[in-house]
Coordinates of C-alpha atoms in Angstrom, one line a residue:
M274 CA -32.4 7.6 25.0
A275 CA -30.3 8.5 28.1
P276 CA -30.0 4.9 29.4
W277 CA -28.7 3.8 26.0
R278 CA -26.1 6.6 26.0
G279 CA -24.8 5.3 29.3
R280 CA -24.8 1.8 28.0
G281 CA -23.0 2.8 24.9
A282 CA -20.3 4.7 26.9
A283 CA -19.9 1.7 29.2
A284 CA -19.6 -0.7 26.2
T285 CA -16.7 1.3 24.8
V286 CA -14.8 1.0 28.1
W287 CA -15.3 -2.8 28.3
Y288 CA -14.3 -3.1 24.6
L289 CA -11.0 -1.4 25.3
R290 CA -10.4 -3.5 28.4
L291 CA -11.0 -6.6 26.4
M292 CA -8.6 -5.4 23.7
A293 CA -6.0 -4.9 26.4
L294 CA -6.5 -8.4 27.8
L295 CA -6.3 -10.0 24.3
N296 CA -3.1 -8.1 23.5
L297 CA -1.6 -9.2 26.9
V298 CA -2.5 -12.8 26.2
A299 CA -1.0 -12.5 22.7
V300 CA 2.2 -11.1 24.3
L301 CA 2.5 -14.0 26.7
A302 CA 1.2 -16.9 24.5
V303 CA 3.5 -17.5 21.5
P304 CA 1.0 -19.4 19.3
F305 CA -1.7 -16.8 19.8
R306 CA 0.8 -14.0 19.1
E307 CA 2.0 -15.5 15.9
Q308 CA -1.6 -16.0 14.8
V309 CA -2.5 -12.4 15.4
R310 CA 0.6 -11.2 13.6
T311 CA -0.2 -13.4 10.6
H312 CA -3.7 -12.0 10.5
N313 CA -2.5 -8.4 10.7
E314 CA 0.1 -8.9 8.0
G315 CA -2.0 -11.0 5.6
E316 CA -5.1 -10.3 3.7
Y317 CA -7.3 -10.4 6.7
F318 CA -7.1 -8.3 9.8
T319 CA -8.1 -8.4 13.5
P320 CA -10.5 -5.9 15.1
Y321 CA -9.5 -2.4 16.2
L322 CA -6.5 -2.3 18.6
V323 CA -5.5 -6.0 18.4
T324 CA -1.9 -6.0 17.4
A325 CA -0.2 -8.5 19.8
G326 CA 2.0 -5.8 21.1
L327 CA 2.9 -4.6 24.7
S328 CA 2.6 -1.0 23.6
T329 CA -1.0 -1.6 22.5
V330 CA -1.7 -3.2 25.9
V331 CA -0.7 0.1 27.5
L332 CA -2.5 2.2 24.9
S333 CA -5.8 0.2 25.4
M334 CA -5.6 0.5 29.2
F335 CA -4.9 4.2 29.0
L336 CA -7.8 4.7 26.7
A337 CA -10.1 2.5 28.9
V338 CA -9.2 4.6 31.9
A339 CA -9.7 7.8 30.1
M340 CA -13.0 6.7 28.6
R341 CA -14.2 5.5 32.1
R342 CA -13.5 9.1 33.3
R343 CA -15.6 10.3 30.3
K344 CA -12.8 12.4 28.8
R345 CA -13.7 14.1 25.6
A346 CA -10.2 13.9 24.2
A347 CA -10.2 10.1 24.5
W348 CA -13.6 9.9 22.8
I349 CA -12.3 12.0 19.9
F350 CA -9.1 9.8 19.6
N351 CA -11.1 6.6 19.5
T352 CA -13.8 7.8 17.2
A353 CA -11.3 9.1 14.7
L354 CA -9.0 6.0 14.7
A355 CA -11.7 3.3 15.0
G356 CA -13.7 5.2 12.3
L357 CA -10.7 5.0 9.9
F358 CA -10.3 1.3 10.6
F359 CA -14.0 0.7 10.0
V360 CA -14.1 2.7 6.7
A361 CA -10.9 0.8 5.6
Y362 CA -12.6 -2.5 6.3
L363 CA -15.7 -1.5 4.3
V364 CA -13.6 -0.3 1.4
L365 CA -11.6 -3.5 1.3
M366 CA -14.8 -5.5 1.4
L367 CA -16.1 -3.7 -1.6
V368 CA -13.0 -3.7 -3.8
P369 CA -13.7 -5.7 -6.9
G370 CA -11.4 -8.7 -7.3
G371 CA -10.0 -8.4 -3.8
H372 CA -9.6 -11.3 -1.4
F373 CA -10.4 -9.4 1.8
A374 CA -14.1 -10.6 1.7
D375 CA -13.0 -14.2 1.2
H376 CA -12.0 -14.7 4.8
P377 CA -14.7 -15.1 7.5
L378 CA -12.6 -13.4 10.2
N379 CA -12.7 -10.1 8.2
Y380 CA -16.5 -10.1 8.6
F381 CA -16.1 -10.5 12.3
S382 CA -13.5 -7.8 12.5
T383 CA -15.6 -5.4 10.5
V384 CA -18.7 -6.0 12.5
T385 CA -16.9 -5.8 15.8
T386 CA -15.1 -2.5 14.9
G387 CA -18.4 -1.1 13.5
L388 CA -20.2 -1.9 16.8
F389 CA -17.5 -0.1 18.7
V390 CA -18.0 2.9 16.5
V391 CA -21.7 2.7 17.0
A392 CA -21.2 2.6 20.8
L393 CA -18.9 5.6 20.6
L394 CA -21.5 7.6 18.6
L395 CA -24.3 6.5 20.9
G396 CA -22.5 7.5 24.1
R397 CA -21.1 10.8 22.6
R398 CA -22.9 13.1 25.0
E399 CA -21.6 11.1 28.0
F400 CA -18.0 12.2 27.3
T401 CA -18.1 15.7 28.7
S402 CA -14.9 15.8 30.9
K403 CA -12.6 18.5 29.7
G404 CA -8.9 18.2 29.2
D405 CA -6.3 20.8 29.5
R406 CA -6.1 23.0 26.3
S407 CA -2.4 22.8 26.4
N408 CA -2.4 18.9 26.3
P409 CA -2.0 18.5 22.4
K410 CA 0.9 21.0 22.2
T411 CA 2.5 19.6 25.3
A412 CA 2.2 16.0 24.1
V413 CA 3.9 16.9 20.7
A414 CA 6.6 18.8 22.5
T415 CA 7.1 15.9 24.9
F416 CA 7.4 13.5 22.0
L417 CA 9.9 15.6 20.2
A418 CA 12.0 16.3 23.3
G419 CA 11.8 12.6 24.2
L420 CA 13.1 11.6 20.8
L421 CA 16.0 14.1 21.0
F422 CA 16.9 12.9 24.5
G423 CA 16.6 9.2 23.6
G424 CA 18.5 9.7 20.4
G425 CA 21.3 11.4 22.3
V426 CA 21.5 8.7 25.0
G427 CA 21.3 6.0 22.4
S428 CA 24.1 7.6 20.4
V429 CA 26.4 7.5 23.4
L430 CA 25.6 3.8 24.0
V431 CA 26.1 2.9 20.3
A432 CA 29.4 4.8 20.2
A433 CA 30.6 2.8 23.3
T434 CA 29.5 -0.6 22.1
N435 CA 29.6 -0.5 18.2
T436 CA 31.9 -3.2 16.8
I437 CA 32.0 -1.8 13.2
P438 CA 34.1 1.3 12.5
G439 CA 33.1 4.1 10.3
A440 CA 29.8 5.3 11.9
D441 CA 29.6 9.1 12.6
F442 CA 27.3 10.8 15.0
G443 CA 24.6 11.2 12.4
D444 CA 24.5 7.5 11.8
R445 CA 24.4 6.7 15.5
F446 CA 21.6 9.2 16.1
V447 CA 19.5 8.0 13.2
Y448 CA 20.0 4.4 14.3
S449 CA 18.8 5.3 17.8
I450 CA 15.7 7.2 16.6
A451 CA 14.8 4.4 14.2
R452 CA 15.0 1.9 17.1
M453 CA 12.9 4.1 19.3
V454 CA 10.0 4.4 16.8
T455 CA 10.4 0.6 16.0
V456 CA 11.3 1.2 12.4
T457 CA 14.0 -1.0 10.9
P458 CA 17.2 1.1 10.3
S459 CA 18.2 1.8 6.8
E460 CA 20.7 -0.5 5.0
H461 CA 23.4 2.2 5.2
V462 CA 23.1 2.6 9.0
A463 CA 22.7 -1.1 9.6
G464 CA 25.9 -1.7 7.6
V465 CA 28.0 0.4 9.8
I466 CA 26.5 -0.3 13.2
S467 CA 26.4 -3.6 15.2
V468 CA 25.7 -3.4 18.9
P469 CA 24.8 -5.9 21.6
T470 CA 21.2 -6.9 22.1
W471 CA 21.0 -5.2 25.5
V472 CA 21.7 -1.8 23.8
N473 CA 18.7 -2.3 21.4
A474 CA 16.6 -3.4 24.4
F475 CA 17.5 -0.3 26.4
I476 CA 16.7 2.0 23.4
N477 CA 13.3 0.2 23.0
A478 CA 12.7 0.6 26.8
M479 CA 13.3 4.3 26.4
S480 CA 10.7 4.4 23.6
A481 CA 8.2 2.6 25.9
V482 CA 8.7 5.2 28.6
L483 CA 8.4 8.0 26.1
F484 CA 5.2 6.4 24.8
L485 CA 3.7 6.3 28.3
L486 CA 4.8 9.9 29.0
V487 CA 3.2 11.2 25.8
L488 CA -0.1 9.3 26.6
Y489 CA -0.1 10.7 30.1
V490 CA 0.4 14.3 28.9
A491 CA -2.1 13.9 26.1
F492 CA -5.0 12.7 28.3
R493 CA -4.2 14.2 31.7
S494 CA -6.8 16.3 33.5
P495 CA -6.5 20.1 33.9
R496 CA -4.3 21.0 36.8
G497 CA -6.8 23.5 38.2
Q498 CA -6.4 26.9 39.9
E499 CA -3.5 27.2 42.3
L500 CA -4.2 30.5 44.1
L501 CA -7.1 31.8 46.1
S502 CA -8.2 35.1 44.5
A503 CA -8.5 38.2 46.7
E504 CA -12.3 38.3 46.1
D505 CA -12.8 34.7 47.0
E506 CA -10.7 35.2 50.2
A507 CA -12.8 38.1 51.2
R508 CA -16.0 36.1 50.7
L509 CA -14.6 33.2 52.7
R510 CA -13.6 35.5 55.5
G511 CA -17.2 36.8 55.6
L512 CA -18.5 33.2 55.9
L513 CA -16.0 32.5 58.7
D514 CA -17.1 35.6 60.6
R515 CA -20.7 34.3 60.5
Q516 CA -20.2 30.5 60.8
G517 CA -16.5 30.0 61.7
E518 CA -17.2 28.4 65.1
R519 CA -18.7 25.3 63.4
D520 CA -15.3 23.8 62.3
S521 CA -11.9 24.1 63.9
L522 CA -10.3 23.7 60.5
G523 CA -12.4 26.4 58.8
Y524 CA -9.7 29.1 58.9
F525 CA -7.3 26.8 57.0
A526 CA -9.6 27.2 53.9
L527 CA -7.8 30.6 53.5
R528 CA -4.6 28.9 52.3
R529 CA -3.7 30.6 49.1
D530 CA -2.8 27.4 47.3
K531 CA -6.4 26.4 47.4
A532 CA -9.3 27.2 45.0
V533 CA -12.8 27.6 46.2
V534 CA -16.3 26.9 44.8
F535 CA -19.4 28.5 46.3
S536 CA -23.0 27.3 46.5
P537 CA -25.5 29.0 44.2
S538 CA -26.7 31.1 47.2
G539 CA -23.2 32.1 48.1
K540 CA -23.8 31.0 51.7
A541 CA -21.4 28.1 51.7
A542 CA -18.2 27.1 50.0
V543 CA -15.8 24.1 49.5
A544 CA -12.1 24.9 49.4
Y545 CA -9.9 22.4 47.5
R546 CA -6.7 21.9 45.6
V547 CA -6.1 19.8 42.5
L548 CA -3.1 17.5 42.7
G549 CA -2.4 14.6 40.3
G550 CA -6.0 14.7 38.9
V551 CA -7.4 14.6 42.5
S552 CA -9.7 17.4 43.6
L553 CA -8.8 17.4 47.3
A554 CA -11.0 19.3 49.7
S555 CA -10.2 19.7 53.4
G556 CA -12.3 20.0 56.5
D557 CA -16.0 20.8 56.4
P558 CA -17.6 23.1 53.9
I559 CA -17.5 26.7 55.0
G560 CA -20.7 28.6 55.8
D561 CA -24.3 27.8 56.6
P562 CA -24.9 24.0 56.8
E563 CA -28.3 24.4 55.0
A564 CA -26.3 25.6 52.0
W565 CA -23.6 22.9 52.2
P566 CA -25.4 20.6 49.6
G567 CA -25.3 23.3 47.0
A568 CA -21.6 23.9 47.5
I569 CA -20.9 20.1 47.5
E570 CA -22.9 19.7 44.3
A571 CA -21.0 22.5 42.6
W572 CA -17.6 21.1 43.7
L573 CA -18.5 17.6 42.5
G574 CA -19.9 19.0 39.2
E575 CA -16.6 20.8 38.6
A576 CA -14.6 17.6 39.4
R577 CA -16.7 15.5 37.0
E578 CA -16.4 18.2 34.3
H579 CA -12.6 18.0 34.4
A580 CA -12.4 14.2 35.2
W581 CA -10.9 14.9 38.6
V582 CA -11.2 12.4 41.4
P583 CA -13.1 14.0 44.3
A584 CA -11.9 13.4 47.9
V585 CA -12.1 15.1 51.2
M586 CA -9.5 15.1 54.0
G587 CA -10.4 15.7 57.6
A588 CA -14.2 16.0 57.4
S589 CA -16.2 15.9 60.6
E590 CA -19.0 13.4 61.1
E591 CA -21.7 16.1 60.5
A592 CA -20.1 16.9 57.1
G593 CA -19.5 13.3 56.3
V594 CA -23.2 12.5 56.5
I595 CA -23.9 15.3 54.0
Y596 CA -21.2 14.2 51.6
A597 CA -22.4 10.6 51.9
R598 CA -25.8 11.7 50.5
H599 CA -23.9 12.9 47.4
G600 CA -22.3 9.5 46.8
L601 CA -19.1 9.7 48.8
D602 CA -18.0 6.9 51.2
A603 CA -16.1 7.4 54.4
L604 CA -13.0 6.0 56.0
E605 CA -12.0 7.1 59.6
L606 CA -8.6 8.8 59.6
G607 CA -8.2 9.6 63.2
D608 CA -9.3 12.0 65.9
E609 CA -8.8 15.7 66.6
A610 CA -7.9 16.6 70.2
I611 CA -10.1 19.4 71.5
V612 CA -9.6 20.9 75.0
E613 CA -12.6 22.7 76.6
L614 CA -11.4 25.3 79.1
D615 CA -14.3 24.8 81.5
E616 CA -13.5 21.0 81.7
F617 CA -9.7 21.3 81.9
S618 CA -7.7 21.0 85.2
L619 CA -4.2 20.2 86.2
D620 CA -5.4 18.5 89.3
G621 CA -5.7 14.8 89.8
R622 CA -3.5 11.7 89.3
A623 CA -4.2 11.5 85.5
M624 CA -2.5 14.9 85.0
R625 CA 0.5 14.1 87.2
V626 CA 3.0 13.7 84.3
V627 CA 1.9 17.0 82.6
R628 CA 1.9 18.8 85.9
Q629 CA 5.4 17.6 86.7
A630 CA 6.7 18.6 83.3
Y631 CA 5.1 22.0 83.6
N632 CA 6.6 22.7 87.0
R633 CA 10.0 21.5 86.0
V634 CA 10.1 23.9 83.0
K635 CA 8.8 26.8 85.1
R636 CA 11.4 26.2 87.8
A637 CA 14.1 26.4 85.0
G638 CA 13.1 30.0 84.4
Y639 CA 11.1 29.7 81.2
T640 CA 8.3 32.3 80.5
V641 CA 5.6 32.6 77.8
R642 CA 4.4 35.7 76.1
I643 CA 0.9 35.6 74.4
R644 CA 0.0 38.1 71.8
R645 CA -2.3 38.5 68.7
H646 CA -0.3 38.7 65.5
E647 CA -1.7 42.2 64.9
D648 CA -0.1 43.3 68.2
I649 CA 3.4 42.2 67.2
P650 CA 5.5 44.9 65.5
E651 CA 6.6 44.1 61.9
A652 CA 10.3 43.9 62.7
E653 CA 9.6 41.5 65.6
M654 CA 7.4 39.4 63.4
A655 CA 10.1 39.2 60.8
S656 CA 12.5 38.0 63.4
L657 CA 10.0 35.4 64.6
V658 CA 9.4 34.1 61.1
E659 CA 13.2 33.8 60.6
R660 CA 13.5 31.7 63.8
A661 CA 10.6 29.5 62.9
D662 CA 12.1 28.8 59.5
H663 CA 15.4 28.0 61.1
W664 CA 13.8 25.5 63.5
R665 CA 11.7 23.9 60.8
D666 CA 12.3 20.1 60.4
G667 CA 13.3 19.9 56.7
A668 CA 13.2 22.3 53.8
T669 CA 9.5 21.8 53.0
E670 CA 6.7 23.6 54.8
R671 CA 4.3 20.8 55.6
G672 CA 0.5 20.9 56.0
F673 CA -2.6 21.3 54.0
S674 CA -5.8 20.4 55.9
M675 CA -4.6 21.5 59.3
A676 CA -1.9 24.1 58.7
L677 CA -2.1 27.6 57.2
G678 CA 1.3 27.4 55.5
R679 CA 2.3 31.0 56.2
L680 CA 3.4 33.0 59.2
G681 CA 3.5 36.7 59.6
D682 CA 1.0 37.6 56.9
P683 CA -0.8 41.0 57.7
D684 CA -4.2 39.5 56.9
D685 CA -3.9 37.0 59.7
G686 CA -3.8 39.5 62.5
R687 CA -6.3 37.6 64.7
C688 CA -4.0 34.6 65.0
V689 CA -2.3 34.1 68.4
M690 CA 1.4 33.7 68.9
L691 CA 3.0 32.1 71.9
E692 CA 6.7 32.9 72.4
C693 CA 8.7 31.0 75.0
H694 CA 11.9 32.5 76.4
D695 CA 14.4 30.8 78.7
G696 CA 15.8 32.3 81.9
D697 CA 18.3 34.3 79.9
G698 CA 15.6 35.9 77.8
E699 CA 16.5 33.8 74.7
L700 CA 13.7 32.7 72.4
R701 CA 13.4 28.9 72.5
A702 CA 10.0 28.0 71.0
L703 CA 7.0 29.3 69.1
L704 CA 3.4 28.2 68.9
S705 CA 0.9 29.9 66.5
F706 CA -2.9 29.4 66.6
V707 CA -5.5 30.4 64.0
P708 CA -8.9 31.7 65.0
W709 CA -11.8 29.2 65.6
G710 CA -14.9 31.3 65.7
R711 CA -15.0 34.0 68.4
D712 CA -13.7 32.1 71.4
G713 CA -11.6 29.3 70.0
L714 CA -8.1 28.6 68.6
S715 CA -6.8 25.9 66.4
L716 CA -3.1 24.9 66.4
D717 CA -1.3 25.9 63.3
L718 CA 2.5 25.8 63.9
M719 CA 4.8 24.3 66.5
R720 CA 8.5 25.1 66.4
R721 CA 11.2 24.8 69.1
D722 CA 15.0 24.9 69.6
R723 CA 16.1 21.2 69.8
D724 CA 18.6 22.2 72.5
S725 CA 15.8 23.5 74.8
E726 CA 14.3 21.9 77.8
N727 CA 12.2 18.8 77.4
G728 CA 8.5 19.4 78.0
L729 CA 8.6 22.9 76.5
M730 CA 5.5 22.4 74.3
E731 CA 3.5 21.0 77.3
F732 CA 4.5 24.1 79.3
M733 CA 3.4 26.5 76.6
V734 CA 0.0 24.7 76.0
I735 CA -0.7 24.8 79.8
E736 CA 0.3 28.5 80.0
L737 CA -2.2 29.2 77.2
L738 CA -4.9 27.2 78.9
Q739 CA -4.3 28.9 82.3
R740 CA -4.1 32.4 80.8
A741 CA -7.0 31.9 78.4
A742 CA -8.7 35.1 79.5
E743 CA -6.0 37.2 77.9
V744 CA -7.3 36.2 74.4
G745 CA -10.9 35.4 75.3
L746 CA -10.4 31.7 74.9
A747 CA -12.9 29.0 75.6
R748 CA -11.6 26.0 73.6
V749 CA -8.5 24.9 71.8
S750 CA -8.0 22.4 69.0
L751 CA -4.6 20.7 69.2
N752 CA -2.9 18.2 66.9
F753 CA -4.6 15.6 64.8
A754 CA -3.9 12.0 65.9
M755 CA -4.1 9.5 63.0
F756 CA -5.6 6.1 63.9
R757 CA -6.0 7.2 67.5
S758 CA -8.6 4.4 68.2
V759 CA -6.1 1.8 67.1
F760 CA -3.5 2.8 69.6
E761 CA -6.0 3.2 72.3
R762 CA -7.9 0.0 71.9
G763 CA -4.9 -2.1 70.7
S764 CA -3.1 -1.6 74.0
K765 CA -6.1 -2.7 76.1
L766 CA -6.7 -6.2 77.6
G767 CA -8.7 -8.4 75.2
A768 CA -7.6 -6.7 72.0
G769 CA -7.8 -9.1 69.1
P770 CA -4.8 -10.3 67.0
V771 CA -5.7 -8.2 64.0
L772 CA -6.0 -5.0 66.1
R773 CA -2.7 -5.8 67.9
L774 CA -1.0 -6.5 64.5
W775 CA -2.3 -3.2 63.1
R776 CA -1.1 -1.3 66.1
S777 CA 2.4 -2.9 65.8
V778 CA 2.5 -1.9 62.1
L779 CA 1.6 1.7 62.9
G780 CA 4.1 1.7 65.8
F781 CA 6.8 0.7 63.3
F782 CA 6.0 3.5 60.9
S783 CA 5.8 5.9 63.8
R784 CA 9.6 5.9 63.8
W785 CA 9.5 8.1 60.8
W786 CA 6.1 9.8 60.8
Q787 CA 5.4 10.3 64.5
I788 CA 1.9 8.7 64.4
E789 CA 1.9 7.2 67.9
S790 CA 3.9 10.1 69.5
L791 CA 1.3 12.6 68.3
Y792 CA -1.4 10.6 69.8
R793 CA 0.4 10.3 73.2
A794 CA 1.4 14.0 73.1
N795 CA -2.3 15.0 72.8
A796 CA -3.7 12.4 75.2
K797 CA -1.8 14.0 78.0
Y798 CA -4.4 16.9 78.2
R799 CA -7.4 14.5 78.5
P800 CA -9.0 16.1 75.5
I801 CA -12.3 15.5 73.8
W802 CA -11.6 13.3 70.7
E803 CA -13.5 14.4 67.6
P804 CA -13.3 11.8 64.7
R805 CA -12.2 13.0 61.3
Y806 CA -12.8 11.2 58.0
L807 CA -11.4 10.6 54.5
L808 CA -14.2 10.8 52.0
F809 CA -14.0 9.2 48.5
E810 CA -16.2 7.9 45.7
K811 CA -14.5 4.6 44.8
S812 CA -12.2 2.4 46.9
S813 CA -10.0 1.8 43.9
E814 CA -9.1 5.5 43.9
I815 CA -7.8 5.4 47.5
P816 CA -4.1 4.9 46.5
R817 CA -4.2 7.8 44.1
I818 CA -5.9 9.9 46.8
G819 CA -3.3 8.9 49.3
I820 CA -0.5 10.1 47.0
A821 CA -2.2 13.4 46.4
S822 CA -2.8 13.8 50.1
A823 CA 0.9 13.1 50.8
R824 CA 1.9 15.7 48.2
A825 CA -0.5 18.2 49.6
E826 CA 0.8 17.7 53.2
G827 CA 4.4 18.0 52.1
F828 CA 5.5 14.4 52.7
I829 CA 6.1 13.9 49.0
T830 CA 7.8 16.9 47.3
V831 CA 7.6 17.5 43.5
P832 CA 10.4 20.0 42.8
S833 CA 8.7 21.3 39.6
L834 CA 5.6 22.4 41.5
P835 CA 5.9 26.0 42.6
A836 CA 5.1 26.6 46.3
L837 CA 3.0 29.6 45.5
F838 CA 1.7 30.2 49.0
R839 CA 5.3 30.3 50.3
R840 CA 6.1 33.1 48.0
R841 CA 3.6 35.3 49.8
H842 CA 5.1 34.2 53.1
V843 CA 8.6 35.1 52.1
G844 CA 7.4 38.4 50.6
A845 CA 5.6 39.3 53.9
A846 CA 8.7 38.5 55.9
A847 CA 10.9 40.5 53.6
A848 CA 8.6 43.5 53.7
A849 CA 8.5 43.4 57.5
A850 CA 12.3 43.2 57.7
A851 CA 12.8 46.2 55.4
P852 CA 13.5 49.5 57.1
K853 CA 10.9 52.1 56.9
A854 CA 11.5 55.4 55.2

């Protein structure tokens, strides 16, 4: 029976896609459109959702997408509406003296709609994806608010363009609402209002936007948990204490705008955030690799339950292999720069540029102070947080997979702070690193005064590497270089035209997103390059995943989304700045 359930569910999706195509053809082809309208308005009717209207094209496509994601709400909607059509067809067939049964097309419509209903009932158990409980109420509220807004805007346009005097605000508002719901205005309203065609078209366009918005709200996936609970954070810290050296990005799982799902044994976990219907995990699973499959299955199960698109940003090759066994495909994003202390040296011709920058800044009188966050007094930390915010490029705190998103939190005492002062003792730059196991650090935050000496960041990194014993350091993870291999291979002799073109395109966009400059800044230290991957289920979902990733990293800002993790950051800074009793 299970195979038939899957086939029935798939059949409903293809039926809706076919209906969308037929409606689109009817919109574009005038003879077919007129034929469909004649059938719908006469004594014989077309199958379910064939109306020769653009709005029905959109509705069919929305329903097809929702049914493909196995959303329960879409199944209920289709079953109720198609069932009513099917029952109506049967009743009209059996009405004595009626003409409905005289037309052969009505038999086709009845059978086709009935088969669709059968497919819906057959695949009922396949549609298990949950929606948000607030969706119905929010959709109704959106529809009413949209009508009020559209009616108000339409009233203003009608008042400005009406050529017949005598219409009051009520007449204009009723006219606009009637146009939005595609109902012919009453004779009274039509007798006192005459507006240009473009006004009616604009009002109809507003109704189309409202229709799309109501559909989106009605069938959207749940938005997911936004904050990491204290209990989950404590469990994650326990896993990091035991297995934290495996992944340099592990500590970033403690961002409080992430949720977490654990394996059945509790020995591994996947941290993620839901954005735009995408369940976006970052880095490798936390904990024992033997328990990773259990955590991955739990995360994927939750994503399927809520019709979220699963994706992973910044996974290592080891984790990518495990994820691939669970149906995810991989796309190389770039490389992480890792410096091993026992292999690093400033000597040699290859390090000449870095060595010169370091010596120049040192001769200018700059010094670096290295401390654990827990060793910094609260008032000093508050001052450092204030300076870091002042030097931030833009109003949004960027980062998701490779940034903690908070500075000065008391729970992050093992983080390491580098403070760079000039010859006059003025603070000029900050670097903050999160722990990577017992003897590693991973770069979290880089801030500097733009008026400071060039080469300041190189100076600070070299100081950290040369004074590694002060914090028991054996390895450091620096910035992530996207598409590193393209820049490296594209500049070499013999690079093909496609690779050179790709390098040129990335170089162009580097003017805004610093893609190439990050690669070159990291390459100076002769690091070990560790590849990182984007993992996904379907290639068609990559644009959606890309938008969700850009939102998570702070490149796309949605003002209505609360930056919850920043509230904690601000609270910590304020508490540190407050005088003690």
